[in-house]
Coordinates of N, CA and C in Angstrom, one line a residue:
X1 N 28.7 116.2 39.3 CA 29.7 115.5 40.1 C 31.1 116.2 39.4
X2 N 31.8 116.7 40.9 CA 33.2 117.4 40.5 C 34.0 116.4 39.7
X3 N 34.6 116.7 38.7 CA 35.6 115.7 38.0 C 37.0 115.5 39.0
X4 N 37.5 114.5 38.9 CA 39.1 114.4 39.6 C 39.9 115.3 39.4
X5 N 39.6 116.0 38.1 CA 41.0 117.1 37.9 C 40.5 118.4 39.0
X6 N 39.3 118.6 39.0 CA 38.7 119.8 39.5 C 39.2 119.6 41.5
X7 N 39.1 118.4 41.7 CA 39.4 118.1 43.2 C 41.0 118.3 43.5
X8 N 41.9 118.2 42.6 CA 43.5 118.4 42.9 C 43.8 119.7 42.5
X9 N 42.9 120.5 41.8 CA 43.2 121.8 41.1 C 43.8 123.0 42.4
X10 N 43.2 123.1 43.5 CA 43.8 123.8 44.9 C 45.1 123.6 45.0
X11 N 45.3 122.3 45.2 CA 46.8 121.9 45.5 C 47.7 122.4 44.5
X12 N 47.3 122.3 43.2 CA 48.1 122.6 42.3 C 48.2 124.3 42.0
X13 N 47.1 125.0 42.4 CA 47.4 126.6 42.4 C 48.2 126.9 43.6
X14 N 48.8 126.5 44.5 CA 49.6 127.2 45.5 C 50.6 127.9 45.1
X15 N 50.5 129.4 45.4 CA 51.0 130.2 45.0 C 52.4 130.6 45.7
X16 N 53.3 131.6 45.1 CA 54.5 131.4 45.8 C 54.6 131.7 47.1
X17 N 53.7 132.5 47.5 CA 53.8 133.1 49.0 C 53.6 131.7 49.8
X18 N 52.7 130.8 49.2 CA 52.6 129.4 50.0 C 53.5 128.5 50.2
X19 N 54.2 128.7 48.9 CA 55.7 127.9 49.0 C 56.4 128.4 49.9
X20 N 57.0 129.5 49.7 CA 57.7 130.5 50.6 C 57.4 130.2 51.8
X21 N 56.5 130.2 52.5 CA 56.1 129.8 53.6 C 56.3 128.4 54.2
X22 N 56.0 127.6 53.4 CA 56.4 126.0 53.6 C 57.9 125.7 53.6
X23 N 58.4 126.6 53.1 CA 59.9 126.5 52.8 C 60.8 127.1 54.2
X24 N 60.1 128.0 54.8 CA 60.6 129.0 55.6 C 60.1 128.1 56.9
X25 N 59.1 127.5 57.0 CA 59.0 126.5 58.0 C 59.9 125.2 58.5
X26 N 60.2 124.7 56.9 CA 61.2 123.7 56.9 C 62.8 124.1 57.6
X27 N 63.0 125.2 56.7 CA 64.0 125.7 57.0 C 64.3 126.2 58.6
X28 N 63.1 126.6 59.3 CA 63.3 126.8 60.8 C 63.4 126.0 61.8
X29 N 62.6 124.8 61.0 CA 62.6 123.3 61.9 C 64.2 122.4 61.9
X30 N 64.9 123.2 60.8 CA 66.4 122.5 60.4 C 67.1 123.0 61.3
X31 N 67.0 124.5 61.4 CA 67.7 125.2 61.9 C 67.6 124.9 63.6
X32 N 66.4 124.8 64.1 CA 65.9 124.5 65.2 C 67.0 123.2 65.9
X33 N 66.2 122.2 65.3 CA 67.0 121.0 65.1 C 68.6 121.2 65.2
X34 N 69.2 121.6 64.5 CA 70.9 121.9 64.4 C 71.0 122.7 65.8
X35 N 70.3 123.5 66.2 CA 70.8 124.3 67.5 C 70.9 123.5 68.7
X36 N 69.5 122.7 68.6 CA 69.7 121.4 70.0 C 70.7 120.4 69.8
X37 N 71.3 120.1 68.6 CA 72.6 119.2 68.5 C 73.5 120.1 69.1
X38 N 73.9 121.1 68.4 CA 74.7 122.2 68.8 C 74.8 122.4 70.5
X39 N 73.9 122.9 70.9 CA 73.8 122.7 72.6 C 74.4 121.6 73.2
X40 N 73.7 120.4 73.1 CA 74.1 119.2 73.5 C 75.7 119.0 73.4
X41 N 76.3 119.2 72.0 CA 77.5 118.8 71.8 C 78.3 119.7 72.7
X42 N 77.9 121.0 72.7 CA 78.9 121.9 73.5 C 79.0 121.7 74.7
X43 N 78.1 121.1 75.7 CA 78.3 120.7 77.0 C 78.8 119.1 77.0
X44 N 78.9 118.3 75.9 CA 79.7 117.1 76.0 C 81.1 117.3 76.5
X45 N 81.4 116.6 77.8 CA 82.7 116.4 78.5 C 83.7 115.5 77.3
X46 N 85.2 116.4 77.6 CA 86.1 116.0 76.5 C 86.4 114.3 77.0
X47 N 86.6 113.9 75.7 CA 87.2 112.5 75.7 C 88.3 112.5 76.4
X48 N 89.1 111.3 76.5 CA 90.7 111.1 77.1 C 91.3 111.6 75.7
X49 N 92.6 112.2 76.1 CA 93.2 112.9 75.0 C 94.3 111.5 74.4
X50 N 94.1 111.6 73.5 CA 95.6 110.9 72.7 C 96.7 111.5 72.8
X51 N 98.0 111.0 72.5 CA 99.2 111.3 72.6 C 99.7 112.3 71.2
X52 N 99.8 113.3 71.3 CA 99.7 114.1 69.7 C 101.2 114.6 69.7
X53 N 101.7 115.2 68.6 CA 103.1 115.9 68.7 C 102.8 117.4 69.2
X54 N 101.6 118.0 69.0 CA 101.5 119.1 69.6 C 100.1 119.5 70.0
X55 N 99.9 120.3 71.1 CA 98.8 121.2 71.4 C 98.9 122.6 71.2
X56 N 97.3 123.1 71.1 CA 97.1 124.5 70.7 C 96.2 124.8 71.7
X57 N 96.3 125.8 72.9 CA 95.0 126.2 72.9 C 94.8 127.9 72.4
X58 N 93.3 127.6 72.4 CA 93.3 129.3 71.7 C 92.2 129.9 72.7
X59 N 92.9 131.1 73.0 CA 92.4 132.0 74.1 C 91.1 132.4 73.9
X60 N 90.6 132.9 75.2 CA 89.1 133.6 75.1 C 88.0 133.1 76.0
X61 N 88.5 132.5 77.1 CA 87.6 131.7 77.9 C 88.7 131.0 79.1
X62 N 87.7 131.0 80.2 CA 88.4 130.4 81.4 C 89.0 128.9 81.3
X63 N 90.0 128.7 81.9 CA 90.5 127.2 81.7 C 91.0 126.6 80.8
X64 N 91.2 127.5 79.8 CA 91.5 126.5 78.5 C 93.4 126.5 78.4
X65 N 94.0 127.5 79.0 CA 95.3 127.8 79.4 C 95.8 126.9 80.1
X66 N 95.0 126.6 81.4 CA 95.1 125.8 82.3 C 95.1 124.4 82.2
X67 N 94.3 123.9 81.2 CA 94.0 122.7 80.6 C 95.2 122.0 79.9
X68 N 95.5 123.1 78.8 CA 96.4 122.9 77.6 C 97.6 122.6 78.4
X69 N 98.2 123.4 79.5 CA 99.6 123.0 80.2 C 99.5 121.8 81.0
X70 N 98.4 121.5 81.7 CA 98.5 120.4 82.1 C 98.3 119.0 81.3
X71 N 97.7 119.4 79.8 CA 98.1 117.7 78.9 C 99.5 117.8 78.6
X72 N 100.4 119.2 78.5 CA 101.4 119.3 78.0 C 102.6 118.6 79.1
X73 N 102.2 118.8 80.6 CA 102.9 118.6 81.7 C 102.7 116.8 81.8
X74 N 101.4 116.4 81.3 CA 101.2 115.0 81.3 C 101.9 114.0 80.1
X75 N 102.2 115.0 79.2 CA 102.9 114.1 78.2 C 102.2 113.7 77.1
X76 N 101.0 114.4 76.9 CA 100.2 114.6 75.9 C 100.6 115.1 74.6
X77 N 101.5 115.6 74.8 CA 102.2 116.5 73.5 C 103.6 116.9 73.8
X78 N 104.2 117.1 72.8 CA 105.9 117.8 73.0 C 105.9 119.1 73.0
X79 N 104.9 119.9 72.3 CA 105.0 121.4 72.6 C 103.6 122.0 72.6
X80 N 103.5 122.8 73.0 CA 102.1 124.0 73.3 C 102.0 125.2 72.6
X81 N 101.0 125.5 71.9 CA 101.3 127.1 71.3 C 99.9 127.6 72.2
X82 N 99.9 128.7 72.7 CA 98.8 129.5 73.3 C 98.6 130.5 72.3
X83 N 97.7 130.3 71.2 CA 97.3 131.3 70.4 C 96.4 132.4 70.8
X84 N 96.5 133.6 70.2 CA 95.6 134.8 70.8 C 95.8 135.6 71.6
X85 N 97.1 135.5 72.4 CA 97.5 136.0 73.5 C 97.5 137.3 73.3
X86 N 97.4 138.6 74.0 CA 97.6 139.9 74.2 C 99.1 140.3 73.9
X87 N 99.3 141.5 73.4 CA 100.6 141.5 72.7 C 101.6 141.9 74.2
X88 N 100.9 142.4 75.2 CA 101.5 142.9 76.6 C 101.8 141.6 77.2
X89 N 101.3 140.4 76.9 CA 101.4 139.3 77.8 C 102.5 138.6 77.6
X90 N 103.1 138.1 78.6 CA 104.2 137.0 78.5 C 103.9 135.8 79.3
X91 N 104.7 134.8 78.8 CA 104.6 133.5 79.6 C 104.4 133.6 81.4
X92 N 105.0 134.3 81.9 CA 104.8 134.3 83.7 C 103.2 134.7 84.1
X93 N 102.8 135.6 83.0 CA 101.7 136.0 83.1 C 100.2 135.2 83.3
X94 N 100.5 134.1 82.2 CA 99.4 133.4 81.8 C 99.8 131.7 82.7
X95 N 101.1 131.5 83.0 CA 101.2 130.4 83.9 C 102.3 130.6 84.7
X96 N 102.3 130.2 86.0 CA 103.2 131.1 86.9 C 103.8 129.2 87.5
X97 N 105.0 129.4 88.1 CA 105.8 128.2 88.7 C 105.8 127.4 87.6
X98 N 106.2 127.6 86.5 CA 106.2 126.5 85.5 C 107.8 126.2 85.6
X99 N 108.2 124.6 85.4 CA 109.8 124.2 85.4 C 110.1 124.9 84.1
X100 N 111.6 124.9 84.2 CA 112.0 125.5 83.2 C 112.1 124.5 81.6
X101 N 112.4 123.4 81.7 CA 111.8 122.3 80.7 C 110.6 122.3 80.0
X102 N 109.4 122.7 81.2 CA 108.4 122.7 80.6 C 108.1 124.3 79.7
X103 N 108.5 125.1 80.5 CA 108.2 126.4 79.9 C 109.0 126.4 78.5
X104 N 110.0 125.9 78.2 CA 110.8 125.9 77.0 C 109.9 125.6 75.9
X105 N 109.0 124.7 75.9 CA 108.5 123.9 75.0 C 106.7 124.6 74.8
X106 N 106.9 125.7 75.5 CA 105.5 126.8 75.4 C 105.8 128.1 74.4
X107 N 104.7 128.1 73.4 CA 105.1 129.4 72.4 C 103.9 129.9 72.7
X108 N 104.1 131.5 72.9 CA 103.1 132.1 73.0 C 102.6 132.9 71.3
X109 N 101.4 132.6 71.3 CA 100.9 133.6 69.6 C 100.4 134.9 70.4
X110 N 100.9 135.8 69.4 CA 100.2 137.5 69.7 C 99.5 137.7 68.5
X111 N 99.8 137.0 67.5 CA 99.3 137.7 66.0 C 97.7 137.7 65.9
X112 N 97.3 136.4 66.3 CA 95.9 136.2 66.2 C 94.8 137.0 67.3
X113 N 93.4 137.4 66.3 CA 92.5 137.9 67.5 C 91.1 137.4 67.0
X114 N 91.4 136.5 66.1 CA 90.0 135.9 65.9 C 90.3 134.3 65.6
X115 N 89.1 133.5 65.4 CA 89.4 132.0 64.9 C 90.3 131.9 64.0
X116 N 89.6 132.5 62.9 CA 90.6 132.3 61.7 C 91.9 132.9 61.6
X117 N 92.3 133.8 62.6 CA 93.4 134.4 62.7 C 94.2 133.1 63.4
X118 N 93.6 132.5 64.4 CA 94.1 131.4 65.4 C 94.7 130.3 64.5
X119 N 93.8 129.9 63.3 CA 94.0 128.9 62.4 C 95.3 129.3 61.5
X120 N 95.5 130.3 61.1 CA 96.7 131.0 60.5 C 98.0 130.9 61.3
X121 N 97.6 131.6 62.5 CA 99.0 131.4 63.3 C 99.4 130.0 63.6
X122 N 98.3 129.3 64.0 CA 98.8 127.8 64.4 C 99.4 127.2 63.1
X123 N 99.1 127.5 61.9 CA 99.8 126.9 60.6 C 101.2 127.1 60.3
X124 N 101.5 128.2 60.7 CA 102.9 128.8 60.8 C 103.8 127.8 62.2
X125 N 103.2 127.6 63.5 CA 103.7 127.0 64.2 C 104.0 125.7 64.1
X126 N 102.9 124.8 63.5 CA 102.8 123.8 63.0 C 103.8 123.6 61.9
X127 N 103.9 124.1 61.2 CA 105.3 123.9 59.9 C 106.3 124.2 60.5
X128 N 106.6 125.1 61.4 CA 108.0 125.3 62.3 C 108.3 124.1 63.0
X129 N 107.5 123.2 63.5 CA 108.1 122.3 64.0 C 107.6 120.7 63.6
X130 N 107.1 121.0 62.5 CA 107.0 119.6 62.0 C 106.1 118.7 62.5
X131 N 104.8 119.4 62.7 CA 103.7 118.7 63.9 C 102.8 118.1 62.8
X132 N 102.7 116.7 63.0 CA 101.4 115.9 62.3 C 100.3 115.9 62.9
X133 N 100.2 115.9 64.3 CA 98.9 115.5 65.1 C 98.7 116.6 66.3
X134 N 97.6 116.9 66.5 CA 97.5 118.4 67.3 C 96.2 118.2 68.1
X135 N 96.4 118.3 69.3 CA 95.2 118.2 70.5 C 94.7 120.0 70.3
X136 N 93.4 120.3 70.1 CA 92.9 121.7 70.2 C 92.0 121.8 71.6
X137 N 92.7 122.9 72.3 CA 91.9 123.2 73.7 C 91.3 124.3 73.3
X138 N 89.7 124.4 73.3 CA 88.9 125.6 73.4 C 87.9 125.3 74.2
X139 N 86.9 126.2 74.0 CA 85.5 126.0 74.8 C 84.6 124.9 74.1
X140 N 83.7 124.0 74.5 CA 83.0 123.2 74.0 C 82.0 124.0 73.0
X141 N 81.4 125.2 73.3 CA 80.4 125.9 72.1 C 81.5 126.4 70.8
X142 N 82.9 126.4 71.3 CA 83.7 127.2 70.1 C 84.4 126.1 69.3
X143 N 84.2 124.6 69.9 CA 85.3 123.8 69.1 C 84.9 123.4 67.8
X144 N 83.5 123.6 67.3 CA 83.2 123.1 66.1 C 84.0 124.2 65.1
X145 N 83.6 125.4 65.3 CA 84.1 126.2 64.8 C 85.5 126.3 64.4
X146 N 86.2 126.1 65.7 CA 87.8 126.2 65.5 C 88.2 125.0 64.8
X147 N 87.9 123.8 65.0 CA 88.3 122.6 64.2 C 87.8 123.0 62.7
X148 N 86.8 123.5 62.1 CA 86.6 123.8 60.8 C 87.7 124.6 60.3
X149 N 88.0 125.8 61.0 CA 89.1 126.7 60.5 C 90.4 126.1 60.5
X150 N 90.8 125.4 61.4 CA 92.0 124.6 61.3 C 92.1 123.5 60.4
X151 N 91.0 123.0 60.3 CA 91.2 121.8 59.2 C 91.0 122.4 57.9
X152 N 90.5 123.5 57.5 CA 90.8 124.4 56.2 C 92.0 125.1 55.9
X153 N 92.6 125.6 57.0 CA 94.1 125.6 57.1 C 94.9 124.8 56.6
X154 N 94.8 124.0 57.3 CA 96.0 122.6 57.5 C 95.1 121.2 57.1
X155 N 95.1 121.0 55.8 CA 93.8 119.9 55.7 C 94.3 118.7 55.8
X156 N 95.8 118.4 55.7 CA 96.1 117.3 56.3 C 96.9 116.8 57.5
X157 N 96.2 117.6 58.7 CA 96.8 117.7 59.9 C 95.6 116.8 60.8
X158 N 96.3 116.2 61.7 CA 95.4 115.2 62.1 C 94.9 116.1 63.5
X159 N 93.8 116.3 63.8 CA 93.0 116.9 64.8 C 92.3 116.2 65.9
X160 N 92.5 116.5 67.4 CA 92.1 116.0 68.3 C 91.3 117.1 69.4
X161 N 90.0 117.2 69.3 CA 89.2 118.1 70.2 C 89.4 117.8 71.6
X162 N 89.7 118.7 72.4 CA 89.9 118.7 73.8 C 88.7 119.7 74.5
X163 N 87.5 119.7 74.4 CA 86.6 120.9 75.0 C 86.8 121.2 76.4
X164 N 86.9 122.2 76.8 CA 86.9 122.8 78.1 C 85.4 123.5 78.2
X165 N 84.8 122.9 79.5 CA 83.3 123.5 79.7 C 83.7 125.1 80.4
X166 N 83.0 125.7 79.9 CA 82.9 127.1 80.1 C 82.1 127.2 81.5
X167 N 82.2 127.9 82.5 CA 81.8 128.3 83.5 C 80.3 128.7 83.1
X168 N 80.0 129.5 82.2 CA 78.8 130.0 81.7 C 77.8 128.7 81.4
X169 N 78.3 127.6 80.9 CA 77.8 126.6 80.7 C 77.2 125.2 81.5
X170 N 77.5 126.1 83.0 CA 77.1 125.4 84.4 C 75.5 125.5 84.2
X171 N 75.0 126.6 83.8 CA 73.6 126.8 84.0 C 73.0 127.0 82.5
X172 N 72.9 126.2 81.7 CA 72.7 126.0 80.2 C 71.4 126.8 80.0
X173 N 70.0 127.0 80.9 CA 69.2 127.7 80.6 C 69.0 128.9 81.1
X174 N 70.0 129.6 81.6 CA 70.0 131.1 81.8 C 70.0 131.8 80.4
X175 N 69.1 132.8 80.1 CA 69.1 133.8 79.0 C 70.8 134.0 78.4
X176 N 71.4 134.5 79.4 CA 72.9 134.7 78.9 C 73.9 133.7 78.0
X177 N 73.3 132.3 78.8 CA 74.1 131.4 78.3 C 73.4 130.8 77.0
X178 N 72.0 131.0 76.8 CA 71.6 130.7 75.6 C 71.7 131.7 74.7
X179 N 72.1 132.7 74.6 CA 72.4 134.0 74.2 C 73.8 133.6 73.5
X180 N 74.6 133.3 74.2 CA 76.1 132.8 73.7 C 76.0 131.8 73.1
X181 N 75.0 130.5 73.0 CA 75.2 129.6 72.4 C 74.4 129.6 70.9
X182 N 73.2 130.7 71.2 CA 72.8 130.8 69.5 C 73.8 131.9 68.8
X183 N 74.3 132.5 69.6 CA 75.6 133.5 68.8 C 76.8 132.7 68.4
X184 N 77.1 131.5 69.1 CA 78.2 130.9 68.5 C 77.6 130.0 67.3
X185 N 76.6 129.3 67.7 CA 75.5 128.2 66.6 C 75.4 129.0 65.2
X186 N 75.3 130.3 65.4 CA 75.2 131.1 64.0 C 76.4 131.3 63.1
X187 N 77.3 131.6 64.4 CA 78.7 131.9 63.4 C 79.2 130.5 63.0
X188 N 78.8 129.7 63.8 CA 79.3 128.3 62.7 C 78.5 127.9 61.5
X189 N 77.2 128.3 61.6 CA 76.7 128.3 60.3 C 77.3 129.1 59.2
X190 N 77.4 130.2 59.6 CA 78.2 131.0 58.5 C 79.6 130.9 58.4
X191 N 80.0 130.3 59.1 CA 81.6 129.7 58.7 C 81.5 128.5 57.6
X192 N 80.6 128.1 57.6 CA 80.2 127.1 56.7 C 80.3 127.8 55.4
X193 N 79.8 128.8 55.1 CA 79.2 129.2 53.8 C 80.2 130.3 53.6
X194 N 80.7 131.4 54.3 CA 81.3 132.4 54.2 C 82.8 132.3 54.2
X195 N 83.7 132.9 53.2 CA 85.2 132.7 53.0 C 85.7 133.0 54.5
X196 N 86.8 132.4 54.2 CA 87.9 132.5 55.6 C 87.9 133.8 56.2
X197 N 88.3 134.7 54.9 CA 88.6 136.0 55.2 C 87.6 137.0 55.8
X198 N 86.4 136.7 55.5 CA 85.3 137.2 56.3 C 85.4 137.5 58.0
X199 N 86.1 136.3 58.4 CA 86.1 136.3 59.9 C 87.5 136.8 60.4
X200 N 88.4 137.2 59.4 CA 89.7 137.4 60.4 C 89.7 139.3 60.4
X201 N 90.0 139.4 61.2 CA 90.2 140.9 62.0 C 91.3 141.7 61.3
X202 N 91.5 142.8 61.5 CA 92.4 144.0 61.1 C 93.8 143.4 61.9
X203 N 93.8 143.0 62.9 CA 95.0 142.3 63.5 C 95.8 141.0 62.8
X204 N 94.6 140.2 62.0 CA 95.1 139.3 61.7 C 95.8 139.1 60.1
X205 N 95.7 140.8 59.9 CA 95.9 140.8 58.2 C 97.3 140.4 57.8
X206 N 98.4 140.5 58.6 CA 99.7 140.0 58.4 C 99.6 138.4 58.2
X207 N 98.4 137.6 58.4 CA 98.4 136.2 58.5 C 98.6 135.8 56.7
X208 N 99.2 134.6 56.7 CA 99.2 134.4 55.4 C 97.8 134.3 54.4

């Protein structure tokens, strides 16, 4: 009759390949679970915005600038920064028929060309205007990474996300939408472990 030690020996003899496959399976399950959470989070509608000192809109998608100007007009912030604007763009190009008093409270940021660059550009503007609380306007799929970069650059600043739903997410199961979500999810995971400078483009090089 086999001894008790011989019965448990096979499990003890699991080789490095078996342990590696087990770790990969666990990692894959965690990655898939995280992606499902990320997708639902990206589709979640914005909560009512609180009144803050300022508003920042991170350019790069439909509806962000319009939503941020509406928030400013409705009194949810005293000032607005539109970060990541092309060098050739002026205020009249991004918002028409603005009242002079409203236009005077809007700043266009031309320095940033990446999310990390947005954060440094916003930090300068926040310091210049003594802002302690900020509404962040960007797409739902971009919000988590944007808030991560902003909080790293300005750890004492109070941030309030205001996600704008991208037209692409109206059909979340289209291959192009899933590709976008997967790309942004992997960028978010990388942002947790990579240095901030890893994400800064050449156009952001003059950031602090």
